[in-house]
XYZ file of C-alpha atoms in Angstrom:
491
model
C 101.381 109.323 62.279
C 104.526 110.239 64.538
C 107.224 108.198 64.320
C 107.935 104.834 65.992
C 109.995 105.607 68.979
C 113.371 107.364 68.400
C 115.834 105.940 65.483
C 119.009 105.042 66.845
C 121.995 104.841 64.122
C 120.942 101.346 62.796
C 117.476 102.745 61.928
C 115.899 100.446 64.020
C 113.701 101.895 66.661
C 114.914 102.441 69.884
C 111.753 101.166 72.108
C 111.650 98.003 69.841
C 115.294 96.703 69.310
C 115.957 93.072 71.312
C 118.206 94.657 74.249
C 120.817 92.517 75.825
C 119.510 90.102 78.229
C 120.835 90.957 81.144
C 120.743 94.681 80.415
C 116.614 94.397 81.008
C 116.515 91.965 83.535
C 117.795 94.689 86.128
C 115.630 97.155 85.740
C 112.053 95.535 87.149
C 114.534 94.988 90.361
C 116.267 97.963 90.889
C 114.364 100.922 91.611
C 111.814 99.089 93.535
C 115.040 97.798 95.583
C 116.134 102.093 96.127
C 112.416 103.246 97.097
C 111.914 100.423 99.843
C 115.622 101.213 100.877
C 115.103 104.952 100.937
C 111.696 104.489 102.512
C 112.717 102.591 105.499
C 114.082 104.932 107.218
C 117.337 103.424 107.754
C 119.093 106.326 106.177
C 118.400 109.072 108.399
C 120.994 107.535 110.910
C 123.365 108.640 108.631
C 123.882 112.102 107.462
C 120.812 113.719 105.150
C 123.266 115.964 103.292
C 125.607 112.676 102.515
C 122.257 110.901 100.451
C 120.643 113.558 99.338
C 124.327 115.571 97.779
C 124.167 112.457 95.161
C 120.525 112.693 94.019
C 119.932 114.679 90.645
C 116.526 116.964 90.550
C 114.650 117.598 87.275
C 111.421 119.448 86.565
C 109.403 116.243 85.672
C 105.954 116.923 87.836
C 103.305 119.704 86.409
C 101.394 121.049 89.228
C 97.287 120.973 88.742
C 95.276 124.019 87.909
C 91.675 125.143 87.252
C 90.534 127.310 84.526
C 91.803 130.352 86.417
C 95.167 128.841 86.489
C 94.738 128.178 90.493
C 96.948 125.269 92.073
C 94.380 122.116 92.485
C 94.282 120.493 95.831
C 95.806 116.362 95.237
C 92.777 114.500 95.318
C 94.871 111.871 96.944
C 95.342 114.081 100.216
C 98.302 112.460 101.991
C 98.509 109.468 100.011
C 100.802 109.548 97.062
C 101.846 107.637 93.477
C 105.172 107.688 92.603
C 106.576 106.682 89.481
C 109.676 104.502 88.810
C 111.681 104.399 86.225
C 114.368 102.191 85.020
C 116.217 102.870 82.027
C 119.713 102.627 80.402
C 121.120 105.905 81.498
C 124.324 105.979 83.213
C 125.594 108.112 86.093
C 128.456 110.565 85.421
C 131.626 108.863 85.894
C 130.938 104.720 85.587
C 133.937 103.408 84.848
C 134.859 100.961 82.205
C 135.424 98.354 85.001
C 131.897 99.129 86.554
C 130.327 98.945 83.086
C 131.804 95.699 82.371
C 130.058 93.933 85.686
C 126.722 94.859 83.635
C 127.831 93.081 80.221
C 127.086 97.092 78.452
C 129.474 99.457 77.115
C 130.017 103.158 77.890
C 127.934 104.291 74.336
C 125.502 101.639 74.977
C 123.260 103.367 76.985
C 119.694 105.529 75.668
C 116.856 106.830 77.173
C 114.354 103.531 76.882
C 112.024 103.536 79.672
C 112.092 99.640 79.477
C 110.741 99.076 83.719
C 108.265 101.270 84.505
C 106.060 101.216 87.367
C 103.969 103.012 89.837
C 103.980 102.846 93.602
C 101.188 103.820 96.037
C 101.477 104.780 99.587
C 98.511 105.257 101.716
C 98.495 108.313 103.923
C 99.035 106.073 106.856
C 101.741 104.290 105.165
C 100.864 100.536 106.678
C 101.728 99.078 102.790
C 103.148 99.988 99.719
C 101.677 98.793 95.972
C 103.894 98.614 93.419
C 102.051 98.382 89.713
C 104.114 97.563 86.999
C 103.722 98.791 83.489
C 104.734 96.942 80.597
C 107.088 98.669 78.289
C 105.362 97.144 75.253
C 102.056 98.448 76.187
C 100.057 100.312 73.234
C 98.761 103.398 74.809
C 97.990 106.774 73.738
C 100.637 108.781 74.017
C 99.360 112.963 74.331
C 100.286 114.609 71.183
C 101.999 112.016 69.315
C 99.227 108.982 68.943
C 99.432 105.259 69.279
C 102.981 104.027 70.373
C 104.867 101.577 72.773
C 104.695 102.563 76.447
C 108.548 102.696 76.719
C 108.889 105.353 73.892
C 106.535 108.363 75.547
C 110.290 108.919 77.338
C 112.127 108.817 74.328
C 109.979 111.285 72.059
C 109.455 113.556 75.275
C 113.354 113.670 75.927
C 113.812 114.761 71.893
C 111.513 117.664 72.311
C 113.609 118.661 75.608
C 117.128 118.645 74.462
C 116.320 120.885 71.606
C 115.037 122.831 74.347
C 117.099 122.736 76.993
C 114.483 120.904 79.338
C 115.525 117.359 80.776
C 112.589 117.235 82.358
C 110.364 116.745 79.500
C 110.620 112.864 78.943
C 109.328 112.340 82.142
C 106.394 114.783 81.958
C 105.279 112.918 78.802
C 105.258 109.754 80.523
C 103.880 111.078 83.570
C 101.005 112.183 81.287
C 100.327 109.540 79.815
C 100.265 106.415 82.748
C 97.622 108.920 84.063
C 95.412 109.335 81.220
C 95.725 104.923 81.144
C 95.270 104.596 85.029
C 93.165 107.938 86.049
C 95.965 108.162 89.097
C 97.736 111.143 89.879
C 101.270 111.110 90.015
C 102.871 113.129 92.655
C 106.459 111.960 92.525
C 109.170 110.488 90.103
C 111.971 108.321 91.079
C 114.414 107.358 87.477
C 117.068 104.354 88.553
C 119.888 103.934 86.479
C 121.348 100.546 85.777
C 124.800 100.215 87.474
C 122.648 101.466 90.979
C 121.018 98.070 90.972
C 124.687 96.505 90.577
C 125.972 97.906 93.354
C 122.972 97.639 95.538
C 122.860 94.222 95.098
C 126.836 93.683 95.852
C 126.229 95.830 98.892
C 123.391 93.738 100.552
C 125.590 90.338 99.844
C 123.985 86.827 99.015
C 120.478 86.405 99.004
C 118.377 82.913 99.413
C 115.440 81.845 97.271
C 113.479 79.187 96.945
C 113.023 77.049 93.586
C 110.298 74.738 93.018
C 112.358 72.833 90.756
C 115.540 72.692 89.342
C 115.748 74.952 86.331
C 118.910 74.896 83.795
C 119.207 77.248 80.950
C 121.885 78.471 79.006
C 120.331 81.771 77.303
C 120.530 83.138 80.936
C 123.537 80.686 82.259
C 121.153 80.021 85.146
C 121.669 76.213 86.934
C 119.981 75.972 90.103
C 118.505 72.812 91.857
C 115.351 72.649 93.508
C 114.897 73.881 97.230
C 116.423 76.856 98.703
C 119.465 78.236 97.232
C 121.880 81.219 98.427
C 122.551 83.085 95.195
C 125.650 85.388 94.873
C 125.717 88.738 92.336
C 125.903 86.805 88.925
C 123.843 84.070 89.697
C 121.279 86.585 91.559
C 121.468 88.326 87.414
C 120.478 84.886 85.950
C 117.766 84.316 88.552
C 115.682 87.929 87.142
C 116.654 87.224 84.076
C 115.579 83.872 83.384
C 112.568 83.420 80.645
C 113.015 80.980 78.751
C 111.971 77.486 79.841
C 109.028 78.618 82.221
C 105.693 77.958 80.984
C 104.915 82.272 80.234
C 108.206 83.783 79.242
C 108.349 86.849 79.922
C 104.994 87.039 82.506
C 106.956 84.080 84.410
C 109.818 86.348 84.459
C 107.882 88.882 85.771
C 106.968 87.161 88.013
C 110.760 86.120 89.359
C 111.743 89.887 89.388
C 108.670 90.528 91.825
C 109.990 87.483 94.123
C 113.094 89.033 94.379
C 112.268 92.486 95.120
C 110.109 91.059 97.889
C 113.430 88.823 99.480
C 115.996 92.080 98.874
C 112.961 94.218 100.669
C 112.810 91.618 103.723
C 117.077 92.113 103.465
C 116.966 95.573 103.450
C 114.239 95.980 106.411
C 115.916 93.491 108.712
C 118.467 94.450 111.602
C 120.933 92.433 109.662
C 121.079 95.459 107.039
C 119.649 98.739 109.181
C 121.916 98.106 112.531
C 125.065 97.286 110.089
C 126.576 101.001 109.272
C 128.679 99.718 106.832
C 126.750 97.617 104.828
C 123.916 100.188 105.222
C 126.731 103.131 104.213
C 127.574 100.938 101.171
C 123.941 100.776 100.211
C 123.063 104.149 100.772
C 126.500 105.697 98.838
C 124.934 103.214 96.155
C 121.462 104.204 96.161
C 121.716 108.325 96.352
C 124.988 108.496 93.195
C 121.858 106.211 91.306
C 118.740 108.055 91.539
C 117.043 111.198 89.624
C 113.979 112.287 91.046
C 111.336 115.624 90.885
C 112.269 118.384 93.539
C 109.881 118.432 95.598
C 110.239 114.180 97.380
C 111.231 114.946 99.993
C 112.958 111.991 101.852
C 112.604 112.653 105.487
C 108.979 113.529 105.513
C 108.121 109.970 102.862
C 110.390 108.000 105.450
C 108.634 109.550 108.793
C 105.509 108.346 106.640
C 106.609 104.749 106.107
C 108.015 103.980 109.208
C 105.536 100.755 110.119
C 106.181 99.683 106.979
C 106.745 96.222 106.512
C 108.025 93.252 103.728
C 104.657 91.802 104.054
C 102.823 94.463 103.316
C 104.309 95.247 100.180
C 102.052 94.244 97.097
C 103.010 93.894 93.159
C 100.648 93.416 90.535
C 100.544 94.608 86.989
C 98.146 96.406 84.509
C 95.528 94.157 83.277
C 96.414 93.355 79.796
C 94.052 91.106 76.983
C 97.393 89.659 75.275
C 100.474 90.255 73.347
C 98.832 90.517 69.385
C 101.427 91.209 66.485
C 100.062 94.030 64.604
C 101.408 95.929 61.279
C 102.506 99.735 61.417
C 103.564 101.694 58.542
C 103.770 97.898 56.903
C 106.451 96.554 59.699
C 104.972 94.239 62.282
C 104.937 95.153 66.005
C 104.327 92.565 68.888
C 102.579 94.551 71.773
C 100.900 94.273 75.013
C 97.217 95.066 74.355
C 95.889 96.472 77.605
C 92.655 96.152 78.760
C 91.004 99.144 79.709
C 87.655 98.586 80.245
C 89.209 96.454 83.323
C 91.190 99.605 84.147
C 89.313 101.070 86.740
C 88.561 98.760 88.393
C 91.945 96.746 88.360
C 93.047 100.342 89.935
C 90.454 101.103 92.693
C 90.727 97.215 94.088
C 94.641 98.031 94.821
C 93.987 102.052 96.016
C 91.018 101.985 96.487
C 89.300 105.672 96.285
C 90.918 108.852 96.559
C 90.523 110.485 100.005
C 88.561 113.513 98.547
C 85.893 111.164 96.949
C 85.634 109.235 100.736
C 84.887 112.506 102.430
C 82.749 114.052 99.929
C 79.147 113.984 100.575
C 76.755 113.392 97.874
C 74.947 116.438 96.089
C 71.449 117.032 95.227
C 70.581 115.240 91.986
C 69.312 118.216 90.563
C 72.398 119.743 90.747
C 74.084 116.997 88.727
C 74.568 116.215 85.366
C 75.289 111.964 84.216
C 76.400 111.311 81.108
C 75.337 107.280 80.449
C 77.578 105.238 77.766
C 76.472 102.038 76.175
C 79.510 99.640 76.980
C 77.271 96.435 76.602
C 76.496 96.185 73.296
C 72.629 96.103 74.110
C 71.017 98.364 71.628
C 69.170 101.149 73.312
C 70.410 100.485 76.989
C 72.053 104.088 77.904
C 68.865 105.927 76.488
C 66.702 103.620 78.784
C 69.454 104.127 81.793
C 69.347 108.003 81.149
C 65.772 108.210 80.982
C 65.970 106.945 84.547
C 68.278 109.168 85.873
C 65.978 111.655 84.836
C 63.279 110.024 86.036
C 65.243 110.325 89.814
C 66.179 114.286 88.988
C 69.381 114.257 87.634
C 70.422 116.304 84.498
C 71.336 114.131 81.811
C 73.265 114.331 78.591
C 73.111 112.666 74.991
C 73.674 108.708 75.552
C 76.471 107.722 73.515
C 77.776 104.481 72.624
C 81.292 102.679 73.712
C 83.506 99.458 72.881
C 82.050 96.671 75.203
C 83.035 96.542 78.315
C 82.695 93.908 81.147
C 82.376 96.178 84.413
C 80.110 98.996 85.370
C 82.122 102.093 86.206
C 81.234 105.675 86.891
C 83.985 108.054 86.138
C 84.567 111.574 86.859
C 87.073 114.852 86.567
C 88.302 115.802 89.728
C 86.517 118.074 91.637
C 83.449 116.382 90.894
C 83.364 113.919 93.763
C 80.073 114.890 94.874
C 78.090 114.865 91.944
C 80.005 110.720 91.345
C 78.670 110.175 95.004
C 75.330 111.053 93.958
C 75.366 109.002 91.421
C 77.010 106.081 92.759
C 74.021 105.859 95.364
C 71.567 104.570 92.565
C 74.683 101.967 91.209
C 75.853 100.995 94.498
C 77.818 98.165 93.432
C 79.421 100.153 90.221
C 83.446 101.051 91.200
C 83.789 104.704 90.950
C 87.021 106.291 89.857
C 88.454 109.568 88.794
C 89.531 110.360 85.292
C 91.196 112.410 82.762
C 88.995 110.930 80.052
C 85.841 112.855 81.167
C 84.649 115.998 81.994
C 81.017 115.382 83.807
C 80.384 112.112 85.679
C 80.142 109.477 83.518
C 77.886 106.150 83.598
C 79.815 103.159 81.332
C 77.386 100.522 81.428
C 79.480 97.299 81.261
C 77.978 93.388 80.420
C 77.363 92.936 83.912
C 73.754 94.056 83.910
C 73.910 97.033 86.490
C 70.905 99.242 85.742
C 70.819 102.610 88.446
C 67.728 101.478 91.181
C 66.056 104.389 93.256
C 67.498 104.070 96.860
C 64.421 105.844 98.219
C 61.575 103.966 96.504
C 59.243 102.413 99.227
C 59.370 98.988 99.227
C 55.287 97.315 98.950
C 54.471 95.590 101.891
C 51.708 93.786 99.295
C 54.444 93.222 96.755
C 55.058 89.235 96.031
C 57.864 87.674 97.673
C 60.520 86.297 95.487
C 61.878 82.630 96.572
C 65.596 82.953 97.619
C 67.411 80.577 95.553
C 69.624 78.415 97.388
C 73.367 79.613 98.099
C 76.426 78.834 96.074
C 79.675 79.280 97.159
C 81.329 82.095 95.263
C 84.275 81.066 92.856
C 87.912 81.573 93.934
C 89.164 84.641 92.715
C 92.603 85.243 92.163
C 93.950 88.243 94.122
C 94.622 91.260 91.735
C 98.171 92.096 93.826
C 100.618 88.991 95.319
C 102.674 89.375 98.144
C 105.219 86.412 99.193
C 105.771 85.180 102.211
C 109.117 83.928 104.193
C 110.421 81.143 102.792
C 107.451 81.347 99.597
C 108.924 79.114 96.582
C 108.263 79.856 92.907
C 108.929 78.234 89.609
């Protein structure tokens, strides 16, 4: 097995030493702060060549190609994923002084990917999604196994320098969100820490809203209950808070998502936009901050995003089933175990489906070949589903067998969208997503019962009517993505 991460001097490795607090409390905030800044439009009042002479370019995106090495068309058409990244590089030139505002050093810095998250624009840009990854994650990294999210960075980066490629870390973590998600990243947007800083010191003092007085000392926060106008330092103890809310770090998580959604209503009001100088502070802070792939193009992603508005901006993160403590190599590891049966379905509620599936139009069944996977532990089940497929026409392949899953999902490589649309018309209610993970459309039965039903069977007039059982109201579901209003108080 590849090693754990990088080693750092100490020997400990780099995605799993404790950081200092308020080091990681910054990074959730800060390049979701730059994106809804840079998005706005604002900028383009001032002059393009000023933001964009600050912005570094690296070779992190890999276009798509078939077989024949031809340039796929994005699936996604005019809607686009862009990854964030917040780590503990530092721009060329922080000074001492400016270091010191963080509570970090000038050596103190690495390449641990410790915020991480993925935001989707529509093609009509009416609302952004921002999905956050946890950097403790335990995902498949391509090429090196089982690790921590945060370290596909790291181990990509140590292949590049030998190489002379500082794009490679982000390639490799590009890679592997989409082989967890089945999304197609089109952009990448790296923060580095003092950026937030300044950002923040640029926009000035921000209210929130407190449920209830909280006092701790591992973050030096001591608020009172109600709404509370928090400068810099304080605004660092807010994000950073964890302990003494009833989920730690989730809670926490939850705070950094609140204040991205105030600084976003700052940033998109007048107050900020008609102000050139606060908005030239801002901007200066934002474009010496950011690292991004060549081809974002700013102008044509703000044109895109004009309507775009604080309430319409959504955060959610990965479904996860806990945070186990497993052994490595003999060392125990405490991890986010994600959940990825929930996966695709977690991601289709907050994208819903790629524009090319939409338009698609079903093929003939027997031009398509399903591939049916036993995900509910029901012995037998996807050799009975594929013998009905075949029964309706399709092509079928060997049933195979799969971890248990809850939902029923039908997957399949891009470029298939028409053969998953044919499909999908005998599981109607299945969600359908695209995916690395497959290479013909693919059935995962789940625990939920779904079992494909001819569309065009006839319906016997004769046939016994079946009493309808009186209604129940549906449970309350909690909403997969959270946006907060004006004036919304947390914990």
């Amino acid at each position: 097995m590849p090693p754990l991460d990088s080693q750092p001097k100490s020997g400990v490795p780099a995605a799993h030493r404790r950081e200092k607090p308020r080091r990681r409390a910054l990074r959730w905030v800060v390049f979701s702060l730059v994106m809804v800044l840079v998005v706005s439009g604002g900028y383009v009042a001032f002059n393009y060549q000023r933001f964009v002479a600050g912005v570094t370019h690296v070779d992190a995106i890999t276009p798509s190609v078939d077989e024949d090495g031809n340039t796929v068309a994005d699936v996604d058409g005019e809607a686009q994923n862009i990854l964030l990244v917040g780590d503990d590089h530092r721009p060329d030139g922080a000074t001492d002084e400016e270091l010191a505002k963080l509570g970090t050093e000038a050596d103190d810095g690495g390449t641990n990917t410790d915020t991480m998250m993925v935001m989707h624009l529509p093609a009509d840009g009416s609302s952004a999604t921002m999905i956050s990854f946890p950097r403790d994650s335990w995902v498949d990294i391509p090429g090196y196994g089982k690790n921590k999210l945060n370290a596909a960075f790291s181990l990509g980066s140590e292949n590049g320098t030998a190489e002379g490629d500082a794009g490679a870390g982000a390639r490799l973590l590009i890679s592997t969100i989409e082989g967890m998600t089945g999304l197609s990243i089109d952009h990448y947007v790296r923060v580095s820490l003092l950026g937030f800083y300044n950002i923040v010191e640029a926009l000035g003092p921000v209210d929130v809203c407190l449920n209830n007085a909280v006092k701790d000392p591992y973050s030096a926060i001591d608020l009172p209950a109600g709404v509370v106008t928090l400068n810099a330092q304080q605004a660092l103890s807010f994000v950073r808070q964890r302990h003494g809310l009833p989920n730690g770090d989730l809670d926490r998580q939850v705070r950094q998502q609140y204040f991205l959604s105030v600084e976003a209503r700052k940033i998109l009001s007048a107050g900020t936009l008609l102000n050139p100088i606060k908005l030239g502070a801002v901007i200066d802070a934002v474009s010496s901050s950011i690292e991004t792939d060549p081809g974002l193009n700013f102008i044509n992603l703000a044109a895109q995003l004009r309507n775009l508005s604080a309430d319409s901006i959504v955060t959610a993160t990965i479904p996860i089933l806990g945070t186990p403590t497993i052994y490595v190599g003999g060392s125990a590891l405490s991890i986010v175990e994600v959940d990825t049966d929930a996966m695709p379905a977690f991601i289709n509620t907050l994208v819903g489906e790629p524009s090319a599936y939409e338009t698609a139009v079903a093929a003939p069944v027997g031009e398509v070949t399903v591939a049916v996977v036993n995900a509910r532990a029901v012995e037998g089940i996807a050799a009975e589903a594929t013998a009905m497929f075949a029964s309706y026409g399709f092509l079928t392949a060997t049933p195979a067998t799969a971890v248990a899953a809850t939902t029923t999902t039908i997957q399949y490589p891009a470029g298939s969208e028409a053969a998953a649309k044919a499909v999908a018309a005998y599981l109607p209610t299945a969600t359908v997503v695209e995916s690395t993970a497959v290479t013909t459309v693919t059935v995962n039965l789940g625990t939920d019962g779904m079992m494909p039903v001819d569309p065009n069977a006839a319906v016997d007039p004769a046939a016994p009517v079946e009493p309808v059982a009186p209604e129940v109201p549906a449970p309350v579901e909690t909403p997969v993505g959270t946006t907060y209003a004006a004036g919304a108080c947390i914990n």
